[in-house]
Amino acid sequence: MTRHTFFCIDAHTCGNPVRVVAGGAPFLPNVSMAEKRELFLRDHDWVRRALMFEPRGHDVMSGTILYPPSRPDCDVGVLFIEVSGCLPMCGHGTIGTVTAALETGVVKPKRSGKLSLETPAGRVDIEYSKSGGKVEQVRLFNVASYLHAQDVEIDVEGLGTLTVDLSYGGNYYVIVEPQASWPGLDRMSAGEIVKLSPKVRAAAQAKLNPAHPDDRRIAGVSHVMWCDKPRDAKANARNAVFYGEKAIDRSPCGTGSSARMAQLVARQRLNVGETFVHESIIGTMFNCRVEAAANVGSFSGILPSVSGWARVTGHNTIFVDDHDPLRHGFQIA
């Protein structure tokens, strides 16, 4: 019998979990993180399932695996794992990972207050502040984001016809704003979000089937963002982001906030240089900013940044034992 041991740092970013695998990860060759992602999915996806699904994880679980970077201008490579798969990029995961890695000394920055991460979606630069050994704030400068399609009509069982946008911020998001067939978040329960979101995602995927213009390996509609006006006077907008099969992001979602800003800029409702404070379903907030204009293939887009906080909740040594019939995890439909 074989026992695999994983040394993890557990944390949460504004309420959403982040499990950072700091030891025990499968060996991968010194290739780009985009290539590592493909190799991991092909040969080692059982690791993701074992650590993210029950009985070691849960329906909202999210995490990362740290690797040496393949490029000299980065401090560390990050592979994103969660219940929905192995993502190209994850904002809340980045904030939690940077916080956990710095506070525990797993990553030593070359420059105080700055880090550069190699992710499957590209290089992501970081600025952070510390006080008394604790990381107080992390700002990530995300990959170029853009509005892929707007005013797309989809038919959704239980709602009727919805008009949605599709935007990219490291992952592809269906963006739903209040309209005749959907009155907004205040009249929608968490259970309804979980019930309706897979239908919205499937309808958008069937109609649009997006792929990144510069990297066709980044493809498919993975997230649904339900948007509404904020409850907190300090925020500009509020959201509830659905991912996986049953998960609602407890944070305002980093790649989702990037996608949302790209959509708002494209629609001339937000300008380059302006801030955008995004409120989550539980009231936590990310302070975001449109840093600059950018091009993504033939699309006009933006360079976004997202700032938030995370807290380490513990250290976790996890066993995945061949003797355990549920060693690779399970999900209940």
mmCIF file of C-alpha atoms in Angstrom:
data_model
loop_
_atom_site.group_PDB
_atom_site.id
_atom_site.type_symbol
_atom_site.label_atom_id
_atom_site.label_comp_id
_atom_site.label_asym_id
_atom_site.label_seq_id
_atom_site.Cartn_x
_atom_site.Cartn_y
_atom_site.Cartn_z
ATOM 1 C CA MET A 1 0.000 0.000 0.000
ATOM 2 C CA THR A 2 1.161 3.535 -0.814
ATOM 3 C CA ARG A 3 0.443 6.635 1.213
ATOM 4 C CA HIS A 4 0.840 10.039 -0.435
ATOM 5 C CA THR A 5 1.453 12.906 1.972
ATOM 6 C CA PHE A 6 0.660 16.535 1.182
ATOM 7 C CA PHE A 7 1.786 19.427 3.359
ATOM 8 C CA CYS A 8 -0.751 22.226 3.060
ATOM 9 C CA ILE A 9 -1.300 25.724 4.393
ATOM 10 C CA ASP A 10 -5.005 26.437 4.699
ATOM 11 C CA ALA A 11 -6.274 30.001 4.400
ATOM 12 C CA HIS A 12 -9.215 32.037 3.173
ATOM 13 C CA THR A 13 -9.393 35.164 1.031
ATOM 14 C CA CYS A 14 -12.248 37.411 2.104
ATOM 15 C CA GLY A 15 -14.165 34.266 3.099
ATOM 16 C CA ASN A 16 -13.324 31.895 0.234
ATOM 17 C CA PRO A 17 -11.005 28.952 0.998
ATOM 18 C CA VAL A 18 -7.483 28.531 -0.344
ATOM 19 C CA ARG A 19 -5.517 25.329 0.327
ATOM 20 C CA VAL A 20 -1.860 25.902 -0.600
ATOM 21 C CA VAL A 21 0.053 22.694 -1.331
ATOM 22 C CA ALA A 22 3.596 23.494 -0.211
ATOM 23 C CA GLY A 23 4.962 19.926 -0.229
ATOM 24 C CA GLY A 24 4.197 16.518 -1.682
ATOM 25 C CA ALA A 25 3.058 17.676 -5.112
ATOM 26 C CA PRO A 26 3.783 15.464 -8.138
ATOM 27 C CA PHE A 27 7.026 16.170 -9.966
ATOM 28 C CA LEU A 28 6.572 18.070 -13.223
ATOM 29 C CA PRO A 29 9.312 18.960 -15.732
ATOM 30 C CA ASN A 30 10.791 22.446 -16.045
ATOM 31 C CA VAL A 31 8.336 23.700 -18.647
ATOM 32 C CA SER A 32 5.983 26.684 -18.581
ATOM 33 C CA MET A 33 3.105 26.699 -16.117
ATOM 34 C CA ALA A 34 0.706 26.485 -19.064
ATOM 35 C CA GLU A 35 2.424 23.244 -20.098
ATOM 36 C CA LYS A 36 2.562 22.048 -16.476
ATOM 37 C CA ARG A 37 -1.198 22.553 -16.295
ATOM 38 C CA GLU A 38 -1.712 20.280 -19.304
ATOM 39 C CA LEU A 39 0.606 17.593 -17.896
ATOM 40 C CA PHE A 40 -1.046 17.793 -14.483
ATOM 41 C CA LEU A 41 -4.517 17.397 -15.986
ATOM 42 C CA ARG A 42 -3.358 14.458 -18.072
ATOM 43 C CA ASP A 43 -1.412 12.524 -15.444
ATOM 44 C CA HIS A 44 -2.135 13.830 -11.935
ATOM 45 C CA ASP A 45 -5.672 15.203 -11.746
ATOM 46 C CA TRP A 46 -6.374 12.670 -8.964
ATOM 47 C CA VAL A 47 -4.377 15.009 -6.685
ATOM 48 C CA ARG A 48 -6.844 17.836 -7.333
ATOM 49 C CA ARG A 49 -9.824 15.573 -6.768
ATOM 50 C CA ALA A 50 -8.375 14.081 -3.578
ATOM 51 C CA LEU A 51 -7.565 17.481 -2.026
ATOM 52 C CA MET A 52 -10.566 19.469 -3.246
ATOM 53 C CA PHE A 53 -13.488 17.024 -3.105
ATOM 54 C CA GLU A 54 -14.998 15.408 -0.029
ATOM 55 C CA PRO A 55 -13.984 13.896 2.350
ATOM 56 C CA ARG A 56 -10.856 16.105 2.503
ATOM 57 C CA GLY A 57 -12.435 19.107 0.828
ATOM 58 C CA HIS A 58 -15.952 20.321 0.098
ATOM 59 C CA ASP A 59 -18.166 21.810 -2.621
ATOM 60 C CA VAL A 60 -16.514 25.267 -2.479
ATOM 61 C CA MET A 61 -12.905 24.125 -2.043
ATOM 62 C CA SER A 62 -10.148 25.925 -3.900
ATOM 63 C CA GLY A 63 -6.381 25.685 -3.771
ATOM 64 C CA THR A 64 -2.982 26.017 -5.380
ATOM 65 C CA ILE A 65 0.194 24.001 -5.845
ATOM 66 C CA LEU A 66 3.548 25.772 -5.716
ATOM 67 C CA TYR A 67 6.283 24.944 -8.235
ATOM 68 C CA PRO A 68 9.634 26.465 -9.160
ATOM 69 C CA PRO A 69 9.093 28.966 -11.992
ATOM 70 C CA SER A 70 10.289 28.150 -15.488
ATOM 71 C CA ARG A 71 11.021 31.787 -16.305
ATOM 72 C CA PRO A 72 13.725 33.913 -14.644
ATOM 73 C CA ASP A 73 11.516 36.969 -14.108
ATOM 74 C CA CYS A 74 9.199 35.128 -11.680
ATOM 75 C CA ASP A 75 9.647 34.160 -8.018
ATOM 76 C CA VAL A 76 7.349 31.120 -7.983
ATOM 77 C CA GLY A 77 5.071 29.106 -10.231
ATOM 78 C CA VAL A 78 1.443 28.603 -9.207
ATOM 79 C CA LEU A 79 -0.942 25.910 -10.404
ATOM 80 C CA PHE A 80 -4.598 26.577 -9.523
ATOM 81 C CA ILE A 81 -6.782 23.660 -8.445
ATOM 82 C CA GLU A 82 -10.390 23.707 -7.319
ATOM 83 C CA VAL A 83 -13.597 21.723 -7.503
ATOM 84 C CA SER A 84 -14.232 23.042 -11.034
ATOM 85 C CA GLY A 85 -10.872 21.977 -12.439
ATOM 86 C CA CYS A 86 -7.360 23.284 -12.959
ATOM 87 C CA LEU A 87 -7.843 26.963 -13.786
ATOM 88 C CA PRO A 88 -5.604 29.198 -15.908
ATOM 89 C CA MET A 89 -5.799 31.910 -13.236
ATOM 90 C CA CYS A 90 -7.543 32.560 -9.911
ATOM 91 C CA GLY A 91 -7.576 35.939 -8.156
ATOM 92 C CA HIS A 92 -8.720 35.011 -4.673
ATOM 93 C CA GLY A 93 -6.400 31.992 -4.883
ATOM 94 C CA THR A 94 -3.484 34.273 -5.716
ATOM 95 C CA ILE A 95 -4.163 36.600 -2.775
ATOM 96 C CA GLY A 96 -4.481 33.678 -0.359
ATOM 97 C CA THR A 97 -1.433 31.903 -1.752
ATOM 98 C CA VAL A 98 0.803 34.972 -1.529
ATOM 99 C CA THR A 99 -0.344 35.618 2.032
ATOM 100 C CA ALA A 100 0.189 32.019 3.159
ATOM 101 C CA ALA A 101 3.514 31.593 1.353
ATOM 102 C CA LEU A 102 5.000 34.829 2.708
ATOM 103 C CA GLU A 103 3.805 34.418 6.284
ATOM 104 C CA THR A 104 5.186 30.887 6.517
ATOM 105 C CA GLY A 105 8.426 31.630 4.663
ATOM 106 C CA VAL A 106 7.725 29.166 1.862
ATOM 107 C CA VAL A 107 8.465 31.904 -0.678
ATOM 108 C CA LYS A 108 11.279 34.426 -0.230
ATOM 109 C CA PRO A 109 10.764 37.542 -2.386
ATOM 110 C CA LYS A 110 13.704 38.947 -4.303
ATOM 111 C CA ARG A 111 12.352 42.456 -3.726
ATOM 112 C CA SER A 112 10.608 43.527 -0.527
ATOM 113 C CA GLY A 113 6.943 44.232 -1.104
ATOM 114 C CA LYS A 114 6.882 42.679 -4.575
ATOM 115 C CA LEU A 115 6.524 39.236 -6.139
ATOM 116 C CA SER A 116 6.093 37.908 -9.644
ATOM 117 C CA LEU A 117 4.095 34.732 -10.207
ATOM 118 C CA GLU A 118 4.183 32.454 -13.206
ATOM 119 C CA THR A 119 0.636 31.213 -13.781
ATOM 120 C CA PRO A 120 -0.859 29.176 -16.647
ATOM 121 C CA ALA A 121 -2.493 32.397 -17.890
ATOM 122 C CA GLY A 122 0.769 34.361 -17.832
ATOM 123 C CA ARG A 123 2.909 36.458 -15.509
ATOM 124 C CA VAL A 124 1.073 38.101 -12.619
ATOM 125 C CA ASP A 125 2.887 40.784 -10.615
ATOM 126 C CA ILE A 126 2.161 41.327 -6.930
ATOM 127 C CA GLU A 127 2.500 44.201 -4.488
ATOM 128 C CA TYR A 128 1.920 43.449 -0.802
ATOM 129 C CA SER A 129 2.145 45.143 2.580
ATOM 130 C CA LYS A 130 3.166 43.491 5.857
ATOM 131 C CA SER A 131 2.833 44.496 9.491
ATOM 132 C CA GLY A 132 4.243 42.512 12.410
ATOM 133 C CA GLY A 133 4.953 39.496 10.211
ATOM 134 C CA LYS A 134 1.399 39.438 8.839
ATOM 135 C CA VAL A 135 0.458 40.221 5.268
ATOM 136 C CA GLU A 136 -2.192 42.917 5.469
ATOM 137 C CA GLN A 137 -2.986 43.473 1.790
ATOM 138 C CA VAL A 138 -2.151 41.943 -1.583
ATOM 139 C CA ARG A 139 -2.642 43.652 -4.920
ATOM 140 C CA LEU A 140 -2.362 41.490 -8.017
ATOM 141 C CA PHE A 141 -1.801 42.959 -11.452
ATOM 142 C CA ASN A 142 -3.773 40.546 -13.526
ATOM 143 C CA VAL A 143 -3.474 39.345 -17.099
ATOM 144 C CA ALA A 144 -5.066 41.412 -19.852
ATOM 145 C CA SER A 145 -8.860 41.139 -19.734
ATOM 146 C CA TYR A 146 -11.504 41.844 -22.337
ATOM 147 C CA LEU A 147 -15.194 41.736 -23.220
ATOM 148 C CA HIS A 148 -15.647 38.762 -25.543
ATOM 149 C CA ALA A 149 -19.332 39.185 -26.478
ATOM 150 C CA GLN A 150 -22.171 41.472 -25.443
ATOM 151 C CA ASP A 151 -25.953 41.471 -25.504
ATOM 152 C CA VAL A 152 -26.149 37.743 -26.165
ATOM 153 C CA GLU A 153 -29.608 36.225 -25.780
ATOM 154 C CA ILE A 154 -29.824 32.793 -24.188
ATOM 155 C CA ASP A 155 -32.843 30.760 -23.162
ATOM 156 C CA VAL A 156 -32.672 29.414 -19.623
ATOM 157 C CA GLU A 157 -35.182 26.999 -18.147
ATOM 158 C CA GLY A 158 -36.706 28.613 -15.063
ATOM 159 C CA LEU A 159 -35.893 32.175 -16.164
ATOM 160 C CA GLY A 160 -36.782 32.471 -19.825
ATOM 161 C CA THR A 161 -34.718 34.657 -22.143
ATOM 162 C CA LEU A 162 -31.689 36.356 -20.591
ATOM 163 C CA THR A 163 -29.474 38.977 -22.205
ATOM 164 C CA VAL A 164 -25.899 38.446 -21.011
ATOM 165 C CA ASP A 165 -22.323 39.467 -21.706
ATOM 166 C CA LEU A 166 -19.295 37.178 -21.798
ATOM 167 C CA SER A 167 -16.044 38.584 -20.446
ATOM 168 C CA TYR A 168 -12.542 37.264 -19.749
ATOM 169 C CA GLY A 169 -10.401 38.069 -16.713
ATOM 170 C CA GLY A 170 -8.272 34.932 -16.526
ATOM 171 C CA ASN A 171 -11.372 32.733 -16.910
ATOM 172 C CA TYR A 172 -14.536 33.260 -18.974
ATOM 173 C CA TYR A 173 -17.557 34.699 -17.157
ATOM 174 C CA VAL A 174 -21.189 34.942 -18.140
ATOM 175 C CA ILE A 175 -22.248 38.315 -16.696
ATOM 176 C CA VAL A 176 -25.912 38.653 -15.781
ATOM 177 C CA GLU A 177 -27.284 42.047 -14.768
ATOM 178 C CA PRO A 178 -30.830 42.832 -13.538
ATOM 179 C CA GLN A 179 -33.416 42.747 -16.322
ATOM 180 C CA ALA A 180 -37.045 41.868 -16.944
ATOM 181 C CA SER A 181 -36.535 38.116 -16.520
ATOM 182 C CA TRP A 182 -34.143 38.444 -13.550
ATOM 183 C CA PRO A 183 -34.900 41.115 -10.917
ATOM 184 C CA GLY A 184 -31.552 40.952 -9.089
ATOM 185 C CA LEU A 185 -29.652 39.363 -6.209
ATOM 186 C CA ASP A 186 -31.945 40.611 -3.441
ATOM 187 C CA ARG A 187 -34.691 38.322 -4.736
ATOM 188 C CA MET A 188 -32.487 35.309 -5.370
ATOM 189 C CA SER A 189 -31.533 32.697 -2.777
ATOM 190 C CA ALA A 190 -28.235 30.839 -2.679
ATOM 191 C CA GLY A 191 -30.137 27.700 -3.617
ATOM 192 C CA GLU A 192 -31.545 29.372 -6.723
ATOM 193 C CA ILE A 193 -28.047 30.526 -7.738
ATOM 194 C CA VAL A 194 -26.798 26.939 -7.499
ATOM 195 C CA LYS A 195 -29.825 25.610 -9.401
ATOM 196 C CA LEU A 196 -29.875 28.149 -12.244
ATOM 197 C CA SER A 197 -26.182 28.875 -12.832
ATOM 198 C CA PRO A 198 -25.302 25.551 -14.533
ATOM 199 C CA LYS A 199 -28.144 26.162 -16.986
ATOM 200 C CA VAL A 200 -26.903 29.687 -17.734
ATOM 201 C CA ARG A 201 -23.340 28.424 -18.176
ATOM 202 C CA ALA A 202 -24.374 25.584 -20.481
ATOM 203 C CA ALA A 203 -26.523 27.878 -22.630
ATOM 204 C CA ALA A 204 -23.711 30.432 -22.983
ATOM 205 C CA GLN A 205 -21.154 27.739 -23.766
ATOM 206 C CA ALA A 206 -23.380 26.206 -26.439
ATOM 207 C CA LYS A 207 -23.868 29.585 -28.091
ATOM 208 C CA LEU A 208 -20.393 31.109 -27.756
ATOM 209 C CA ASN A 209 -17.780 28.374 -27.106
ATOM 210 C CA PRO A 210 -15.048 30.955 -26.372
ATOM 211 C CA ALA A 211 -11.292 30.454 -26.648
ATOM 212 C CA HIS A 212 -8.545 32.913 -25.811
ATOM 213 C CA PRO A 213 -7.283 34.579 -29.007
ATOM 214 C CA ASP A 214 -3.628 34.215 -27.933
ATOM 215 C CA ASP A 215 -3.810 30.788 -26.254
ATOM 216 C CA ARG A 216 -6.438 28.306 -27.427
ATOM 217 C CA ARG A 217 -5.741 26.120 -24.381
ATOM 218 C CA ILE A 218 -7.703 28.686 -22.352
ATOM 219 C CA ALA A 219 -11.233 27.978 -23.459
ATOM 220 C CA GLY A 220 -14.810 27.448 -22.336
ATOM 221 C CA VAL A 221 -17.310 29.220 -20.107
ATOM 222 C CA SER A 222 -16.440 28.279 -16.526
ATOM 223 C CA HIS A 223 -18.102 30.881 -14.270
ATOM 224 C CA VAL A 224 -21.414 32.730 -13.954
ATOM 225 C CA MET A 225 -21.481 36.187 -12.353
ATOM 226 C CA TRP A 226 -24.788 37.528 -11.065
ATOM 227 C CA CYS A 227 -24.428 41.302 -10.655
ATOM 228 C CA ASP A 228 -26.389 43.898 -8.730
ATOM 229 C CA LYS A 229 -26.089 47.229 -6.959
ATOM 230 C CA PRO A 230 -24.013 47.263 -3.738
ATOM 231 C CA ARG A 231 -25.331 47.089 -0.218
ATOM 232 C CA ASP A 232 -22.265 48.761 1.297
ATOM 233 C CA ALA A 233 -21.872 52.460 0.552
ATOM 234 C CA LYS A 234 -18.116 51.960 0.017
ATOM 235 C CA ALA A 235 -18.703 49.576 -2.907
ATOM 236 C CA ASN A 236 -19.555 50.269 -6.546
ATOM 237 C CA ALA A 237 -21.253 46.946 -7.281
ATOM 238 C CA ARG A 238 -22.015 43.523 -5.813
ATOM 239 C CA ASN A 239 -21.850 40.020 -7.220
ATOM 240 C CA ALA A 240 -22.352 36.337 -6.616
ATOM 241 C CA VAL A 241 -20.024 34.150 -8.689
ATOM 242 C CA PHE A 242 -20.857 30.499 -9.353
ATOM 243 C CA TYR A 243 -18.223 27.885 -10.223
ATOM 244 C CA GLY A 244 -17.870 24.119 -10.195
ATOM 245 C CA GLU A 245 -21.101 22.206 -9.663
ATOM 246 C CA LYS A 246 -22.356 23.788 -6.435
ATOM 247 C CA ALA A 247 -19.940 26.576 -5.452
ATOM 248 C CA ILE A 248 -20.669 30.253 -4.829
ATOM 249 C CA ASP A 249 -17.555 32.374 -4.331
ATOM 250 C CA ARG A 250 -17.583 33.947 -0.873
ATOM 251 C CA SER A 251 -15.077 36.567 -2.032
ATOM 252 C CA PRO A 252 -15.825 39.166 -4.732
ATOM 253 C CA CYS A 253 -13.767 36.963 -7.130
ATOM 254 C CA GLY A 254 -10.502 38.301 -8.522
ATOM 255 C CA THR A 255 -10.612 37.105 -12.117
ATOM 256 C CA GLY A 256 -14.343 37.834 -12.056
ATOM 257 C CA SER A 257 -13.714 41.410 -10.916
ATOM 258 C CA SER A 258 -11.183 41.747 -13.738
ATOM 259 C CA ALA A 259 -13.738 40.444 -16.245
ATOM 260 C CA ARG A 260 -16.377 42.772 -14.838
ATOM 261 C CA MET A 261 -14.115 45.824 -15.171
ATOM 262 C CA ALA A 262 -13.302 44.857 -18.759
ATOM 263 C CA GLN A 263 -17.012 44.658 -19.487
ATOM 264 C CA LEU A 264 -17.741 48.016 -17.847
ATOM 265 C CA VAL A 265 -14.896 49.762 -19.688
ATOM 266 C CA ALA A 266 -16.048 48.307 -23.009
ATOM 267 C CA ARG A 267 -19.537 49.602 -22.270
ATOM 268 C CA GLN A 268 -18.129 53.049 -21.293
ATOM 269 C CA ARG A 269 -19.393 52.739 -17.724
ATOM 270 C CA LEU A 270 -15.861 52.736 -16.260
ATOM 271 C CA ASN A 271 -12.692 54.481 -17.397
ATOM 272 C CA VAL A 272 -8.986 53.653 -17.442
ATOM 273 C CA GLY A 273 -7.428 54.844 -14.183
ATOM 274 C CA GLU A 274 -10.627 54.546 -12.158
ATOM 275 C CA THR A 275 -11.145 52.336 -9.114
ATOM 276 C CA PHE A 276 -13.897 49.766 -8.768
ATOM 277 C CA VAL A 277 -14.823 48.402 -5.346
ATOM 278 C CA HIS A 278 -16.536 45.029 -5.665
ATOM 279 C CA GLU A 279 -18.685 43.553 -2.884
ATOM 280 C CA SER A 280 -19.180 39.814 -2.410
ATOM 281 C CA ILE A 281 -22.271 37.840 -1.486
ATOM 282 C CA ILE A 282 -21.159 37.943 2.189
ATOM 283 C CA GLY A 283 -20.191 41.631 2.158
ATOM 284 C CA THR A 284 -16.385 41.374 1.854
ATOM 285 C CA MET A 285 -14.756 43.658 -0.707
ATOM 286 C CA PHE A 286 -11.949 43.848 -3.259
ATOM 287 C CA ASN A 287 -10.493 47.246 -4.170
ATOM 288 C CA CYS A 288 -9.892 47.047 -7.911
ATOM 289 C CA ARG A 289 -8.474 49.412 -10.505
ATOM 290 C CA VAL A 290 -8.285 49.728 -14.280
ATOM 291 C CA GLU A 291 -4.539 50.204 -14.704
ATOM 292 C CA ALA A 292 -4.293 50.668 -18.473
ATOM 293 C CA ALA A 293 -5.776 49.828 -21.838
ATOM 294 C CA ALA A 294 -4.554 46.678 -23.579
ATOM 295 C CA ASN A 295 -5.204 44.505 -26.604
ATOM 296 C CA VAL A 296 -6.090 40.819 -26.433
ATOM 297 C CA GLY A 297 -5.740 39.499 -29.952
ATOM 298 C CA SER A 298 -8.067 41.680 -32.020
ATOM 299 C CA PHE A 299 -10.099 42.694 -28.944
ATOM 300 C CA SER A 300 -9.688 45.953 -27.027
ATOM 301 C CA GLY A 301 -9.255 45.252 -23.326
ATOM 302 C CA ILE A 302 -7.669 46.411 -20.096
ATOM 303 C CA LEU A 303 -4.923 45.645 -17.609
ATOM 304 C CA PRO A 304 -6.748 45.264 -14.267
ATOM 305 C CA SER A 305 -5.512 45.080 -10.689
ATOM 306 C CA VAL A 306 -7.300 43.596 -7.683
ATOM 307 C CA SER A 307 -6.506 44.191 -4.014
ATOM 308 C CA GLY A 308 -7.743 42.130 -1.073
ATOM 309 C CA TRP A 309 -6.758 40.394 2.153
ATOM 310 C CA ALA A 310 -6.414 36.805 3.316
ATOM 311 C CA ARG A 311 -5.896 35.015 6.620
ATOM 312 C CA VAL A 312 -4.069 31.758 7.332
ATOM 313 C CA THR A 313 -6.316 29.319 9.220
ATOM 314 C CA GLY A 314 -3.906 26.460 9.861
ATOM 315 C CA HIS A 315 -1.375 23.904 8.688
ATOM 316 C CA ASN A 316 -2.731 20.648 7.350
ATOM 317 C CA THR A 317 -0.937 17.367 6.661
ATOM 318 C CA ILE A 318 -3.200 15.351 4.376
ATOM 319 C CA PHE A 319 -2.847 11.644 3.643
ATOM 320 C CA VAL A 320 -4.146 10.016 0.473
ATOM 321 C CA ASP A 321 -3.799 6.301 1.159
ATOM 322 C CA ASP A 322 -4.296 3.564 -1.422
ATOM 323 C CA HIS A 323 -6.094 1.602 1.312
ATOM 324 C CA ASP A 324 -8.856 4.248 1.347
ATOM 325 C CA PRO A 325 -11.614 3.441 -1.186
ATOM 326 C CA LEU A 326 -12.484 7.163 -1.237
ATOM 327 C CA ARG A 327 -8.879 8.276 -1.651
ATOM 328 C CA HIS A 328 -9.606 10.253 -4.827
ATOM 329 C CA GLY A 329 -12.614 12.054 -3.411
ATOM 330 C CA PHE A 330 -16.262 12.216 -4.408
ATOM 331 C CA GLN A 331 -19.053 14.664 -5.123
ATOM 332 C CA ILE A 332 -22.742 14.189 -4.402
ATOM 333 C CA ALA A 333 -24.932 15.135 -7.345
#
